[in-house]
PDB file of N, CA and C in Angstrom:
ATOM      1  N   UNK A   1       0.838  -1.188   0.000  1.00 80.00           N
ATOM      2  CA  UNK A   1       0.000   0.000   0.000  1.00 80.00           C
ATOM      3  C   UNK A   1       0.876   1.243   0.000  1.00 80.00           C
ATOM      4  N   UNK A   2       0.284   2.405   0.193  1.00 93.00           N
ATOM      5  CA  UNK A   2       1.042   3.650   0.033  1.00 93.00           C
ATOM      6  C   UNK A   2       2.239   3.787   0.976  1.00 93.00           C
ATOM      7  N   UNK A   3       3.305   4.311   0.394  1.00 96.00           N
ATOM      8  CA  UNK A   3       4.499   4.665   1.157  1.00 96.00           C
ATOM      9  C   UNK A   3       4.834   6.116   0.825  1.00 96.00           C
ATOM     10  N   UNK A   4       5.071   6.916   1.842  1.00 96.00           N
ATOM     11  CA  UNK A   4       5.436   8.322   1.671  1.00 96.00           C
ATOM     12  C   UNK A   4       6.905   8.463   2.030  1.00 96.00           C
ATOM     13  N   UNK A   5       7.688   9.007   1.100  1.00 95.00           N
ATOM     14  CA  UNK A   5       9.112   9.196   1.320  1.00 95.00           C
ATOM     15  C   UNK A   5       9.408  10.688   1.365  1.00 95.00           C
ATOM     16  N   UNK A   6       9.850  11.168   2.512  1.00 97.00           N
ATOM     17  CA  UNK A   6      10.186  12.579   2.694  1.00 97.00           C
ATOM     18  C   UNK A   6      11.701  12.723   2.609  1.00 97.00           C
ATOM     19  N   UNK A   7      12.140  13.645   1.771  1.00 96.00           N
ATOM     20  CA  UNK A   7      13.568  13.933   1.659  1.00 96.00           C
ATOM     21  C   UNK A   7      13.766  15.384   2.045  1.00 96.00           C
ATOM     22  N   UNK A   8      14.750  15.636   2.898  1.00 96.00           N
ATOM     23  CA  UNK A   8      15.000  16.993   3.362  1.00 96.00           C
ATOM     24  C   UNK A   8      16.453  17.167   3.738  1.00 96.00           C
ATOM     25  N   UNK A   9      16.845  18.437   3.851  1.00 97.00           N
ATOM     26  CA  UNK A   9      18.203  18.731   4.304  1.00 97.00           C
ATOM     27  C   UNK A   9      18.385  18.224   5.730  1.00 97.00           C
ATOM     28  N   UNK A  10      19.589  17.822   6.104  1.00 98.00           N
ATOM     29  CA  UNK A  10      19.871  17.388   7.470  1.00 98.00           C
ATOM     30  C   UNK A  10      19.690  18.534   8.461  1.00 98.00           C
ATOM     31  N   UNK A  11      19.533  18.167   9.720  1.00 97.00           N
ATOM     32  CA  UNK A  11      19.483  19.167  10.766  1.00 97.00           C
ATOM     33  C   UNK A  11      18.311  19.031  11.723  1.00 97.00           C
ATOM     34  N   UNK A  12      17.349  18.218  11.357  1.00 97.00           N
ATOM     35  CA  UNK A  12      16.209  18.014  12.255  1.00 97.00           C
ATOM     36  C   UNK A  12      16.414  16.729  13.041  1.00 97.00           C
ATOM     37  N   UNK A  13      16.044  16.767  14.308  1.00 97.00           N
ATOM     38  CA  UNK A  13      16.255  15.589  15.149  1.00 97.00           C
ATOM     39  C   UNK A  13      15.179  14.532  14.888  1.00 97.00           C
ATOM     40  N   UNK A  14      15.413  13.343  15.431  1.00 97.00           N
ATOM     41  CA  UNK A  14      14.490  12.220  15.212  1.00 97.00           C
ATOM     42  C   UNK A  14      13.092  12.514  15.749  1.00 97.00           C
ATOM     43  N   UNK A  15      13.001  13.298  16.806  1.00 98.00           N
ATOM     44  CA  UNK A  15      11.694  13.639  17.380  1.00 98.00           C
ATOM     45  C   UNK A  15      10.848  14.422  16.362  1.00 98.00           C
ATOM     46  N   UNK A  16      11.457  15.395  15.688  1.00 98.00           N
ATOM     47  CA  UNK A  16      10.731  16.175  14.682  1.00 98.00           C
ATOM     48  C   UNK A  16      10.383  15.321  13.472  1.00 98.00           C
ATOM     49  N   UNK A  17      11.286  14.449  13.071  1.00 98.00           N
ATOM     50  CA  UNK A  17      11.019  13.567  11.938  1.00 98.00           C
ATOM     51  C   UNK A  17       9.857  12.631  12.253  1.00 98.00           C
ATOM     52  N   UNK A  18       9.843  12.102  13.457  1.00 97.00           N
ATOM     53  CA  UNK A  18       8.760  11.201  13.886  1.00 97.00           C
ATOM     54  C   UNK A  18       7.432  11.946  13.923  1.00 97.00           C
ATOM     55  N   UNK A  19       7.440  13.179  14.443  1.00 98.00           N
ATOM     56  CA  UNK A  19       6.211  13.973  14.496  1.00 98.00           C
ATOM     57  C   UNK A  19       5.670  14.231  13.090  1.00 98.00           C
ATOM     58  N   UNK A  20       6.556  14.561  12.161  1.00 98.00           N
ATOM     59  CA  UNK A  20       6.140  14.773  10.779  1.00 98.00           C
ATOM     60  C   UNK A  20       5.577  13.487  10.191  1.00 98.00           C
ATOM     61  N   UNK A  21       6.269  12.388  10.387  1.00 97.00           N
ATOM     62  CA  UNK A  21       5.819  11.099   9.855  1.00 97.00           C
ATOM     63  C   UNK A  21       4.448  10.719  10.410  1.00 97.00           C
ATOM     64  N   UNK A  22       4.232  10.950  11.704  1.00 96.00           N
ATOM     65  CA  UNK A  22       2.933  10.637  12.316  1.00 96.00           C
ATOM     66  C   UNK A  22       1.820  11.470  11.693  1.00 96.00           C
ATOM     67  N   UNK A  23       2.074  12.755  11.473  1.00 97.00           N
ATOM     68  CA  UNK A  23       1.054  13.626  10.886  1.00 97.00           C
ATOM     69  C   UNK A  23       0.770  13.251   9.430  1.00 97.00           C
ATOM     70  N   UNK A  24       1.815  12.939   8.685  1.00 96.00           N
ATOM     71  CA  UNK A  24       1.607  12.512   7.308  1.00 96.00           C
ATOM     72  C   UNK A  24       0.824  11.206   7.238  1.00 96.00           C
ATOM     73  N   UNK A  25       1.135  10.284   8.140  1.00 96.00           N
ATOM     74  CA  UNK A  25       0.425   9.014   8.174  1.00 96.00           C
ATOM     75  C   UNK A  25      -1.054   9.239   8.459  1.00 96.00           C
ATOM     76  N   UNK A  26      -1.364  10.081   9.440  1.00 96.00           N
ATOM     77  CA  UNK A  26      -2.774  10.355   9.772  1.00 96.00           C
ATOM     78  C   UNK A  26      -3.489  11.025   8.613  1.00 96.00           C
ATOM     79  N   UNK A  27      -2.836  11.980   7.975  1.00 96.00           N
ATOM     80  CA  UNK A  27      -3.436  12.671   6.836  1.00 96.00           C
ATOM     81  C   UNK A  27      -3.691  11.700   5.682  1.00 96.00           C
ATOM     82  N   UNK A  28      -2.722  10.858   5.370  1.00 96.00           N
ATOM     83  CA  UNK A  28      -2.881   9.883   4.293  1.00 96.00           C
ATOM     84  C   UNK A  28      -3.993   8.890   4.630  1.00 96.00           C
ATOM     85  N   UNK A  29      -4.048   8.486   5.871  1.00 95.00           N
ATOM     86  CA  UNK A  29      -5.088   7.548   6.297  1.00 95.00           C
ATOM     87  C   UNK A  29      -6.474   8.158   6.069  1.00 95.00           C
ATOM     88  N   UNK A  30      -6.657   9.411   6.474  1.00 96.00           N
ATOM     89  CA  UNK A  30      -7.943  10.085   6.302  1.00 96.00           C
ATOM     90  C   UNK A  30      -8.258  10.323   4.827  1.00 96.00           C
ATOM     91  N   UNK A  31      -7.279  10.799   4.084  1.00 96.00           N
ATOM     92  CA  UNK A  31      -7.498  11.171   2.693  1.00 96.00           C
ATOM     93  C   UNK A  31      -7.709   9.965   1.781  1.00 96.00           C
ATOM     94  N   UNK A  32      -6.913   8.919   1.990  1.00 95.00           N
ATOM     95  CA  UNK A  32      -6.963   7.748   1.114  1.00 95.00           C
ATOM     96  C   UNK A  32      -7.903   6.656   1.604  1.00 95.00           C
ATOM     97  N   UNK A  33      -8.321   6.765   2.861  1.00 94.00           N
ATOM     98  CA  UNK A  33      -9.210   5.744   3.407  1.00 94.00           C
ATOM     99  C   UNK A  33      -8.522   4.413   3.655  1.00 94.00           C
ATOM    100  N   UNK A  34      -7.229   4.468   3.943  1.00 92.00           N
ATOM    101  CA  UNK A  34      -6.449   3.256   4.209  1.00 92.00           C
ATOM    102  C   UNK A  34      -6.274   3.072   5.708  1.00 92.00           C
ATOM    103  N   UNK A  35      -6.201   1.836   6.164  1.00 93.00           N
ATOM    104  CA  UNK A  35      -5.870   1.627   7.570  1.00 93.00           C
ATOM    105  C   UNK A  35      -4.402   2.000   7.817  1.00 93.00           C
ATOM    106  N   UNK A  36      -4.103   2.435   9.022  1.00 89.00           N
ATOM    107  CA  UNK A  36      -2.740   2.845   9.362  1.00 89.00           C
ATOM    108  C   UNK A  36      -1.737   1.719   9.107  1.00 89.00           C
ATOM    109  N   UNK A  37      -2.163   0.476   9.293  1.00 93.00           N
ATOM    110  CA  UNK A  37      -1.271  -0.671   9.096  1.00 93.00           C
ATOM    111  C   UNK A  37      -0.826  -0.813   7.647  1.00 93.00           C
ATOM    112  N   UNK A  38      -1.559  -0.190   6.725  1.00 94.00           N
ATOM    113  CA  UNK A  38      -1.237  -0.316   5.304  1.00 94.00           C
ATOM    114  C   UNK A  38      -0.364   0.829   4.800  1.00 94.00           C
ATOM    115  N   UNK A  39      -0.029   1.768   5.672  1.00 96.00           N
ATOM    116  CA  UNK A  39       0.742   2.947   5.285  1.00 96.00           C
ATOM    117  C   UNK A  39       2.106   2.941   5.944  1.00 96.00           C
ATOM    118  N   UNK A  40       3.074   3.578   5.281  1.00 97.00           N
ATOM    119  CA  UNK A  40       4.393   3.759   5.885  1.00 97.00           C
ATOM    120  C   UNK A  40       4.959   5.099   5.447  1.00 97.00           C
ATOM    121  N   UNK A  41       5.825   5.649   6.296  1.00 97.00           N
ATOM    122  CA  UNK A  41       6.457   6.932   6.028  1.00 97.00           C
ATOM    123  C   UNK A  41       7.938   6.810   6.381  1.00 97.00           C
ATOM    124  N   UNK A  42       8.801   7.260   5.481  1.00 97.00           N
ATOM    125  CA  UNK A  42      10.231   7.306   5.782  1.00 97.00           C
ATOM    126  C   UNK A  42      10.712   8.738   5.612  1.00 97.00           C
ATOM    127  N   UNK A  43      11.780   9.071   6.325  1.00 97.00           N
ATOM    128  CA  UNK A  43      12.382  10.397   6.233  1.00 97.00           C
ATOM    129  C   UNK A  43      13.866  10.209   5.949  1.00 97.00           C
ATOM    130  N   UNK A  44      14.329  10.849   4.889  1.00 97.00           N
ATOM    131  CA  UNK A  44      15.718  10.676   4.458  1.00 97.00           C
ATOM    132  C   UNK A  44      16.395  12.036   4.368  1.00 97.00           C
ATOM    133  N   UNK A  45      17.531  12.172   5.022  1.00 97.00           N
ATOM    134  CA  UNK A  45      18.328  13.391   4.915  1.00 97.00           C
ATOM    135  C   UNK A  45      19.148  13.352   3.632  1.00 97.00           C
ATOM    136  N   UNK A  46      19.155  14.480   2.928  1.00 97.00           N
ATOM    137  CA  UNK A  46      19.958  14.634   1.715  1.00 97.00           C
ATOM    138  C   UNK A  46      20.731  15.934   1.856  1.00 97.00           C
ATOM    139  N   UNK A  47      22.033  15.866   1.713  1.00 97.00           N
ATOM    140  CA  UNK A  47      22.851  17.068   1.873  1.00 97.00           C
ATOM    141  C   UNK A  47      22.549  18.072   0.759  1.00 97.00           C
ATOM    142  N   UNK A  48      22.731  19.367   1.032  1.00 96.00           N
ATOM    143  CA  UNK A  48      22.514  20.367  -0.015  1.00 96.00           C
ATOM    144  C   UNK A  48      23.365  20.098  -1.258  1.00 96.00           C
ATOM    145  N   UNK A  49      24.566  19.589  -1.055  1.00 97.00           N
ATOM    146  CA  UNK A  49      25.461  19.294  -2.176  1.00 97.00           C
ATOM    147  C   UNK A  49      24.903  18.195  -3.096  1.00 97.00           C
ATOM    148  N   UNK A  50      24.123  17.295  -2.529  1.00 96.00           N
ATOM    149  CA  UNK A  50      23.568  16.175  -3.299  1.00 96.00           C
ATOM    150  C   UNK A  50      22.120  16.397  -3.724  1.00 96.00           C
ATOM    151  N   UNK A  51      21.523  17.493  -3.265  1.00 95.00           N
ATOM    152  CA  UNK A  51      20.081  17.695  -3.457  1.00 95.00           C
ATOM    153  C   UNK A  51      19.651  17.673  -4.922  1.00 95.00           C
ATOM    154  N   UNK A  52      20.245  18.518  -5.747  1.00 94.00           N
ATOM    155  CA  UNK A  52      19.788  18.606  -7.140  1.00 94.00           C
ATOM    156  C   UNK A  52      19.879  17.259  -7.845  1.00 94.00           C
ATOM    157  N   UNK A  53      21.016  16.591  -7.698  1.00 94.00           N
ATOM    158  CA  UNK A  53      21.227  15.312  -8.376  1.00 94.00           C
ATOM    159  C   UNK A  53      20.338  14.206  -7.813  1.00 94.00           C
ATOM    160  N   UNK A  54      20.162  14.183  -6.507  1.00 92.00           N
ATOM    161  CA  UNK A  54      19.426  13.103  -5.848  1.00 92.00           C
ATOM    162  C   UNK A  54      17.920  13.313  -5.852  1.00 92.00           C
ATOM    163  N   UNK A  55      17.491  14.573  -5.750  1.00 93.00           N
ATOM    164  CA  UNK A  55      16.059  14.855  -5.610  1.00 93.00           C
ATOM    165  C   UNK A  55      15.563  15.815  -6.692  1.00 93.00           C
ATOM    166  N   UNK A  56      16.136  17.001  -6.716  1.00 89.00           N
ATOM    167  CA  UNK A  56      15.623  18.078  -7.547  1.00 89.00           C
ATOM    168  C   UNK A  56      15.504  17.769  -9.021  1.00 89.00           C
ATOM    169  N   UNK A  57      16.414  16.990  -9.558  1.00 89.00           N
ATOM    170  CA  UNK A  57      16.396  16.674 -10.985  1.00 89.00           C
ATOM    171  C   UNK A  57      15.765  15.316 -11.287  1.00 89.00           C
ATOM    172  N   UNK A  58      15.379  14.568 -10.258  1.00 90.00           N
ATOM    173  CA  UNK A  58      14.865  13.209 -10.458  1.00 90.00           C
ATOM    174  C   UNK A  58      13.343  13.147 -10.519  1.00 90.00           C
ATOM    175  N   UNK A  59      12.678  14.138  -9.939  1.00 90.00           N
ATOM    176  CA  UNK A  59      11.222  14.077  -9.868  1.00 90.00           C
ATOM    177  C   UNK A  59      10.632  14.955 -10.973  1.00 90.00           C
ATOM    178  N   UNK A  60       9.897  14.357 -11.914  1.00 90.00           N
ATOM    179  CA  UNK A  60       9.316  15.137 -13.004  1.00 90.00           C
ATOM    180  C   UNK A  60       8.295  16.148 -12.468  1.00 90.00           C
ATOM    181  N   UNK A  61       8.242  17.307 -13.085  1.00 89.00           N
ATOM    182  CA  UNK A  61       7.355  18.367 -12.600  1.00 89.00           C
ATOM    183  C   UNK A  61       5.887  17.943 -12.613  1.00 89.00           C
ATOM    184  N   UNK A  62       5.497  17.055 -13.513  1.00 92.00           N
ATOM    185  CA  UNK A  62       4.100  16.623 -13.547  1.00 92.00           C
ATOM    186  C   UNK A  62       3.748  15.663 -12.415  1.00 92.00           C
ATOM    187  N   UNK A  63       4.736  15.267 -11.618  1.00 90.00           N
ATOM    188  CA  UNK A  63       4.490  14.396 -10.471  1.00 90.00           C
ATOM    189  C   UNK A  63       4.501  15.174  -9.151  1.00 90.00           C
ATOM    190  N   UNK A  64       4.722  16.475  -9.222  1.00 90.00           N
ATOM    191  CA  UNK A  64       4.699  17.321  -8.024  1.00 90.00           C
ATOM    192  C   UNK A  64       3.300  17.918  -7.932  1.00 90.00           C
ATOM    193  N   UNK A  65       2.541  17.508  -6.935  1.00 90.00           N
ATOM    194  CA  UNK A  65       1.140  17.891  -6.818  1.00 90.00           C
ATOM    195  C   UNK A  65       0.914  19.095  -5.918  1.00 90.00           C
ATOM    196  N   UNK A  66       1.925  19.510  -5.195  1.00 91.00           N
ATOM    197  CA  UNK A  66       1.803  20.696  -4.344  1.00 91.00           C
ATOM    198  C   UNK A  66       3.178  21.332  -4.218  1.00 91.00           C
ATOM    199  N   UNK A  67       3.221  22.649  -4.175  1.00 91.00           N
ATOM    200  CA  UNK A  67       4.487  23.349  -4.021  1.00 91.00           C
ATOM    201  C   UNK A  67       5.326  23.287  -5.281  1.00 91.00           C
ATOM    202  N   UNK A  68       6.579  23.677  -5.151  1.00 87.00           N
ATOM    203  CA  UNK A  68       7.519  23.641  -6.261  1.00 87.00           C
ATOM    204  C   UNK A  68       8.777  22.913  -5.820  1.00 87.00           C
ATOM    205  N   UNK A  69       9.416  22.225  -6.752  1.00 88.00           N
ATOM    206  CA  UNK A  69      10.642  21.512  -6.429  1.00 88.00           C
ATOM    207  C   UNK A  69      11.752  22.519  -6.166  1.00 88.00           C
ATOM    208  N   UNK A  70      12.364  22.404  -5.009  1.00 89.00           N
ATOM    209  CA  UNK A  70      13.459  23.290  -4.638  1.00 89.00           C
ATOM    210  C   UNK A  70      14.729  22.859  -5.366  1.00 89.00           C
ATOM    211  N   UNK A  71      15.439  23.811  -5.904  1.00 90.00           N
ATOM    212  CA  UNK A  71      16.726  23.563  -6.536  1.00 90.00           C
ATOM    213  C   UNK A  71      17.791  24.347  -5.786  1.00 90.00           C
ATOM    214  N   UNK A  72      18.886  23.721  -5.461  1.00 93.00           N
ATOM    215  CA  UNK A  72      20.010  24.391  -4.800  1.00 93.00           C
ATOM    216  C   UNK A  72      20.687  25.261  -5.848  1.00 93.00           C
ATOM    217  N   UNK A  73      20.896  26.497  -5.502  1.00 89.00           N
ATOM    218  CA  UNK A  73      21.537  27.438  -6.449  1.00 89.00           C
ATOM    219  C   UNK A  73      23.020  27.420  -6.278  1.00 89.00           C
TER     220      UNK A  73
END
């Protein structure tokens, strides 16, 4: 079933990552009508130096449903 993968710059502690994952899981559960047991959320740190290559250039713009893809300048 659905898996949500969050990628972000390093610097947030595990407590904040867990809080974000819990909120995303609850939102996905409500929105998609899935039981919590069928959902998973991961959080991955990506350094600014690796961001464009690892994230920014890999996700097609037509797959971004909210916001804009951040590019490191």
